[in-house]
């Protein structure tokens, strides 16, 4: 179709896939370039917990999260593939060595819990399966013409300050575009080298975005029917692991975060055994149903974080035309992906936005002194 806007989205995590999904719905011709495979990073290894109102203390983020939560509910009905969506009750628990007192907890949570409180209801907290969700977005977008290209973005081609295309490693061919989106999660800092020199000077992307490593395990309990739809946020031995039982009967547990160097190649990320073993032990302390569960997966991935206010970066790259970025969603990227995708697609296709996203503008870092 002539006159169709050509957009290249760099990065096939949940953010890039969501952007691709909404752009294709608005009629753009989108190519999604992914280095390894769709959802190979945090987007395939996250918990997938969704909270409608937990960010309300920050008005801008609160509005983004509420919108995104509602979009998740809508997508769970409209996407053709099952994305593991369900509403959950959510509790915080303090796990201790002290003897168990009777607590208002589901039967399977029978370990030494010193205290508990309700922190989310099955109206305001929910979950998706992040890997299934990201793939479902891509599959739906393919029906609207999305093309997925496996390759490594090496550079952006410029005419002055206007982004004109993308060059991939190992190819001389330039992929031309009317707009380009960087959605490379924690690897988005590498896009600093793609910027024109004058932009590099005022917008030090390489120092703004960084990765924070976290571990997770997936357990397969014998008696799946006993595990109810309760998410648990724990306080255990000065750590704060989280437990998310999934609709398929498996139980996802994450925690043990640390700031360590991010390998350039996502396939080179390896979990630390001691951190995964800690999560296995924690599961057995919290629940006798989880004590002898089969450990199906031990894994690690990196949260995409931003320095300063720690909020996402969504919008046009300063002093450029045709280049956009969406990253830095930290521990709420699965939740906030649909709204990020929808709103950025509005900016790119309609030059307007149904929610004010100025608070997430990349320009808030321009010429600022950066402190980690
Ligand atoms: C343990 C853990 C649990 C979490 N739990 C939750 C949760 O319960 N709820 C929630 O909302 N969020 C959660 N998150 C956060 C969420 O997972 C992230 O915010 C989100 O996945 C980030 O998505 P992304 O698309 O920005 O990045 P990523 O998923 O990292 O995707 C970036 C993609 O870019 C690709 N890429 C990199 N470089 C290039 C290149 N040069 N060319 C082409 N492609 C490239 C990578 O291969 C990767 O696929 C969790 C995170 C972790 C680590």
XYZ file of C-alpha atoms and ligand atoms in Angstrom:
425
model
C 0.000 0.000 0.000
C 1.617 3.302 -1.045
C 1.561 6.120 1.487
C 1.720 3.625 4.337
C 4.029 4.836 7.113
C 7.057 2.525 7.438
C 8.181 1.970 11.011
C 11.059 -0.131 12.318
C 10.845 -1.243 15.939
C 14.184 -2.383 17.395
C 13.704 -5.002 20.139
C 11.184 -7.834 20.385
C 10.418 -7.690 24.102
C 6.981 -6.887 25.457
C 7.469 -3.154 24.863
C 8.564 -3.449 21.217
C 5.895 -6.078 20.535
C 3.178 -3.932 22.049
C 4.301 -0.924 20.016
C 4.287 -3.108 16.897
C 0.814 -4.392 17.741
C -0.767 -0.944 18.097
C 1.152 0.569 15.167
C -0.104 -2.135 12.804
C -3.648 -1.601 14.108
C -3.279 2.018 13.022
C -2.176 0.969 9.540
C 1.619 1.289 9.755
C 3.909 -1.105 7.879
C 6.008 -2.357 10.778
C 9.194 -4.402 10.879
C 10.195 -5.667 14.311
C 13.905 -6.388 14.548
C 14.897 -8.761 17.337
C 18.415 -9.888 18.147
C 17.660 -13.427 19.416
C 14.017 -14.395 19.670
C 10.788 -12.701 20.679
C 10.591 -12.343 24.486
C 14.049 -13.847 25.079
C 14.816 -11.322 27.851
C 12.811 -10.137 30.863
C 9.656 -10.126 28.760
C 9.687 -13.919 28.642
C 10.982 -14.454 32.169
C 9.009 -11.970 34.271
C 6.293 -12.737 36.782
C 3.534 -11.070 34.808
C 1.885 -9.569 37.876
C -0.424 -6.612 37.127
C -1.621 -4.025 39.637
C -4.144 -1.381 38.644
C -3.579 1.204 41.374
C -0.201 0.543 42.980
C 1.436 3.467 41.175
C -1.249 6.017 42.064
C 1.099 7.935 44.399
C 2.870 9.075 41.198
C 0.043 10.688 39.173
C 1.616 10.247 35.718
C 2.681 6.652 36.297
C -0.589 5.960 38.066
C -2.571 7.011 34.983
C -0.316 4.990 32.679
C -0.728 1.875 34.842
C -4.494 2.214 35.183
C -4.845 2.591 31.415
C -2.535 -0.337 30.802
C -4.309 -2.571 33.328
C -7.605 -1.912 31.517
C -5.941 -2.635 28.167
C -4.693 -5.969 29.559
C -8.263 -6.881 30.501
C -9.391 -5.934 26.981
C -6.501 -7.780 25.281
C -7.172 -10.949 27.302
C -10.541 -11.031 25.549
C -9.526 -9.868 22.068
C -6.197 -11.642 21.473
C -6.866 -15.005 19.876
C -4.219 -16.863 21.913
C -4.467 -17.651 25.615
C -2.189 -15.263 27.513
C -2.684 -16.768 30.970
C -4.673 -13.781 32.220
C -6.629 -14.037 35.441
C -7.480 -11.824 38.390
C -5.722 -12.645 41.672
C -5.945 -11.847 45.351
C -2.662 -10.493 46.615
C -1.158 -10.687 50.076
C 1.990 -9.571 51.761
C 3.507 -12.079 54.182
C 6.323 -11.960 56.692
C 8.056 -15.341 56.828
C 10.023 -16.014 60.007
C 11.504 -18.763 62.128
C 8.990 -18.049 64.883
C 6.156 -20.569 65.383
C 3.223 -20.235 63.030
C 0.125 -18.490 64.352
C -3.210 -19.068 62.625
C -3.336 -16.600 59.739
C -5.937 -15.733 57.133
C -4.058 -17.474 54.326
C -4.888 -20.128 51.728
C -4.275 -23.702 53.022
C -1.207 -24.253 50.822
C 0.597 -21.343 52.542
C 1.272 -23.378 55.693
C 4.833 -22.306 56.621
C 5.940 -20.116 59.543
C 4.174 -16.895 58.582
C 4.435 -14.282 61.320
C 1.998 -11.792 59.792
C 0.026 -11.189 56.642
C -2.073 -8.433 55.076
C -4.249 -8.009 51.997
C -2.556 -5.717 49.474
C -4.627 -6.363 46.341
C -8.035 -7.735 45.487
C -9.196 -9.779 42.527
C -10.557 -6.567 41.022
C -7.313 -4.595 41.114
C -4.600 -7.242 40.779
C -4.178 -9.801 38.021
C -1.556 -11.693 36.029
C -0.592 -12.660 32.501
C 1.967 -15.177 31.291
C 4.574 -12.717 29.912
C 6.017 -15.059 27.280
C 2.574 -16.071 25.973
C 1.382 -12.463 26.097
C 4.337 -11.070 24.113
C 4.035 -13.817 21.495
C 0.272 -13.298 21.251
C 0.808 -9.596 20.503
C 3.288 -10.456 17.753
C 1.019 -13.119 16.243
C -1.929 -10.687 16.225
C 0.215 -7.928 14.702
C 1.410 -10.331 11.975
C -2.218 -10.617 10.885
C -2.064 -6.844 10.299
C 1.164 -7.136 8.307
C 3.903 -7.009 10.975
C 7.177 -8.522 9.791
C 9.636 -9.990 12.280
C 13.302 -9.875 11.314
C 15.891 -11.687 13.425
C 19.048 -9.567 13.344
C 21.182 -7.210 15.402
C 20.686 -3.476 14.953
C 24.159 -2.018 14.413
C 23.410 1.598 13.548
C 20.895 4.193 12.456
C 21.307 6.023 9.160
C 20.798 9.797 9.325
C 20.160 12.669 6.970
C 21.175 15.486 9.266
C 19.039 15.028 12.368
C 16.434 12.924 10.557
C 16.511 9.141 11.136
C 16.180 7.430 7.760
C 16.895 3.771 8.301
C 18.603 0.980 10.169
C 21.738 -0.998 9.417
C 22.053 -4.540 10.722
C 25.261 -6.367 11.676
C 26.602 -8.489 8.832
C 24.567 -6.746 6.127
C 25.295 -3.792 3.864
C 21.637 -3.331 3.173
C 19.896 -0.339 4.767
C 16.337 -0.922 5.961
C 14.574 2.354 5.270
C 11.865 3.778 7.507
C 9.795 6.884 8.181
C 10.109 6.290 11.913
C 12.337 4.127 14.109
C 11.677 3.041 17.677
C 14.346 1.882 20.133
C 12.749 -0.662 22.472
C 15.785 -2.745 23.365
C 15.042 -2.946 27.093
C 18.235 -2.772 29.183
C 20.226 -2.875 25.926
C 18.721 0.473 24.873
C 21.788 2.211 26.321
C 23.745 0.749 23.380
C 21.664 2.918 21.034
C 23.687 5.896 22.305
C 26.303 5.007 19.693
C 23.611 5.256 16.965
C 22.925 8.974 17.710
C 24.350 11.983 15.852
C 27.330 13.516 17.719
C 25.490 16.671 18.809
C 22.655 14.553 20.284
C 25.120 12.236 22.045
C 26.528 15.266 23.862
C 23.225 16.434 25.359
C 21.473 13.070 25.749
C 23.835 10.518 27.355
C 21.608 7.483 26.823
C 24.526 5.166 27.669
C 24.552 6.564 31.228
C 20.773 6.790 31.664
C 19.582 3.224 30.999
C 21.057 0.219 32.782
C 20.133 -3.390 33.574
C 19.416 -4.859 37.000
C 19.690 -8.647 37.154
C 17.037 -10.733 38.917
C 16.493 -14.488 39.319
C 13.419 -16.641 39.067
C 12.335 -20.267 39.242
C 9.258 -22.138 38.056
C 7.980 -25.015 40.184
C 5.657 -27.808 39.180
C 3.810 -28.937 42.323
C 2.305 -32.438 42.478
C -1.116 -31.390 43.686
C -1.826 -28.413 41.461
C -5.461 -28.098 42.534
C -4.400 -27.080 46.021
C -2.610 -23.944 44.785
C -5.093 -21.066 44.690
C -4.963 -17.788 42.745
C -3.074 -15.785 45.363
C 0.018 -13.715 44.640
C 2.331 -13.375 47.647
C 4.834 -10.593 48.312
C 7.134 -11.924 51.039
C 9.596 -10.609 53.540
C 12.084 -13.457 54.119
C 15.604 -13.278 55.573
C 15.961 -9.614 54.583
C 14.937 -10.351 50.980
C 11.618 -9.793 49.238
C 10.763 -12.740 46.997
C 7.432 -12.879 45.158
C 5.248 -15.923 44.426
C 2.841 -16.073 41.485
C 0.869 -19.292 40.998
C -0.163 -19.541 37.344
C -3.385 -20.820 35.770
C -1.502 -23.843 34.336
C -0.743 -25.025 37.883
C 2.940 -24.052 37.900
C 4.278 -21.589 40.462
C 6.641 -18.759 39.470
C 8.913 -17.286 42.142
C 11.327 -14.367 41.680
C 13.765 -12.367 43.768
C 17.493 -12.069 44.441
C 18.251 -8.993 42.354
C 21.751 -7.590 41.895
C 23.440 -4.952 39.746
C 25.983 -6.838 37.652
C 27.217 -6.246 34.122
C 24.751 -6.893 31.306
C 26.122 -9.220 28.597
C 25.639 -7.680 25.143
C 24.132 -10.962 23.902
C 20.927 -11.914 25.803
C 21.639 -15.617 25.217
C 24.775 -15.281 27.390
C 22.796 -14.449 30.562
C 23.225 -17.243 33.104
C 21.491 -17.572 36.465
C 23.544 -17.936 39.643
C 22.830 -21.345 41.190
C 22.992 -20.065 44.772
C 20.302 -17.426 44.076
C 17.951 -19.924 42.414
C 18.575 -22.445 45.219
C 17.671 -19.746 47.747
C 14.307 -19.287 45.982
C 13.728 -23.076 45.967
C 14.443 -23.196 49.714
C 12.175 -20.196 50.353
C 9.328 -21.931 48.483
C 9.700 -25.014 50.695
C 9.612 -22.887 53.846
C 6.432 -21.061 52.789
C 4.511 -24.123 51.633
C 4.700 -27.881 52.128
C 2.985 -28.185 48.708
C 6.019 -26.480 47.146
C 8.630 -28.294 49.255
C 8.957 -31.285 46.957
C 7.724 -29.666 43.764
C 9.763 -30.317 40.636
C 11.980 -27.353 39.716
C 11.127 -26.854 36.032
C 13.120 -23.691 35.336
C 15.978 -21.709 36.906
C 16.635 -18.460 35.062
C 17.815 -14.854 35.228
C 17.089 -11.684 33.285
C 17.600 -7.921 33.482
C 15.128 -5.193 34.380
C 15.517 -2.105 32.168
C 16.077 0.757 34.635
C 16.621 4.505 34.287
C 18.637 6.717 36.583
C 17.203 9.823 38.189
C 13.479 9.447 38.777
C 13.554 5.754 37.770
C 10.507 6.228 35.537
C 10.084 4.925 31.981
C 11.425 6.819 28.980
C 8.728 7.092 26.293
C 8.732 9.539 23.373
C 10.811 11.249 20.708
C 14.586 11.327 21.093
C 15.620 14.965 21.703
C 16.879 17.077 18.785
C 16.024 14.382 16.242
C 13.191 13.659 13.853
C 11.816 10.184 13.231
C 13.528 8.500 16.210
C 11.577 7.383 19.282
C 12.435 5.380 22.359
C 10.454 3.326 24.872
C 12.343 1.696 27.724
C 13.174 1.933 31.446
C 9.960 0.267 32.640
C 11.818 -1.433 35.487
C 9.627 -3.912 37.403
C 6.385 -2.830 35.699
C 7.140 -3.434 32.030
C 4.599 -6.207 31.549
C 1.903 -4.111 33.214
C 2.715 -0.909 31.331
C 3.461 -2.393 27.894
C -0.014 -2.057 26.351
C -0.414 1.624 27.299
C 3.161 2.345 26.187
C 2.443 0.679 22.839
C -0.869 2.424 22.333
C 0.347 5.891 23.343
C 3.575 5.771 21.345
C 1.668 4.532 18.298
C -0.607 7.586 18.655
C 2.422 9.897 18.825
C 4.008 8.305 15.743
C 0.864 7.963 13.622
C -1.296 10.879 14.774
C 1.174 13.280 16.419
C -1.100 13.423 19.451
C -1.595 11.314 22.519
C -4.724 10.346 24.475
C -2.827 10.576 27.781
C -0.281 13.205 28.749
C 3.073 11.407 28.719
C 5.297 14.475 29.193
C 6.486 13.016 32.506
C 8.134 10.183 30.543
C 9.748 12.415 27.910
C 13.370 11.506 27.088
C 14.110 15.249 27.065
C 13.961 15.345 30.870
C 17.508 14.008 30.900
C 18.879 16.576 28.445
C 21.999 18.251 29.788
C 21.289 16.989 33.318
C 24.050 15.966 35.673
C 23.564 12.223 36.093
C 23.962 10.399 39.398
C 23.289 6.662 39.874
C 12.519 -11.321 37.592
C 11.619 -10.287 36.969
C 10.261 -10.294 37.265
C 9.417 -9.323 36.711
N 8.091 -9.354 37.006
C 7.263 -8.416 36.476
C 5.888 -8.429 36.790
O 5.425 -9.289 37.536
N 5.083 -7.456 36.253
C 5.581 -6.479 35.423
O 4.822 -5.618 34.988
N 6.900 -6.473 35.085
C 7.742 -7.396 35.603
N 9.073 -7.369 35.314
C 9.596 -6.294 34.439
C 9.430 -6.618 32.965
O 9.819 -7.941 32.730
C 10.288 -5.664 32.132
O 10.058 -4.323 32.503
C 9.933 -5.826 30.646
O 9.975 -7.172 30.266
C 10.883 -5.020 29.778
O 10.533 -5.243 28.455
P 11.394 -4.654 27.260
O 10.698 -5.012 26.017
O 11.666 -3.201 27.543
O 12.821 -5.347 27.400
P 13.313 -6.840 27.081
O 12.326 -7.849 27.451
O 14.673 -6.949 27.680
O 13.416 -6.846 25.495
C 14.429 -6.163 24.811
C 14.703 -6.944 23.541
O 15.626 -6.193 22.735
C 16.433 -7.129 22.064
N 17.672 -6.456 21.612
C 18.695 -6.017 22.376
N 19.642 -5.467 21.602
C 19.212 -5.549 20.323
C 19.747 -5.152 19.063
N 20.934 -4.517 18.941
N 19.023 -5.409 17.938
C 17.814 -6.041 18.011
N 17.273 -6.423 19.192
C 17.947 -6.179 20.321
C 16.703 -8.207 23.106
O 17.125 -9.418 22.507
C 15.350 -8.293 23.809
O 14.532 -9.308 23.273
C 9.951 -8.329 35.839
C 11.311 -8.347 35.527
C 12.139 -9.301 36.089
C 13.603 -9.269 35.737
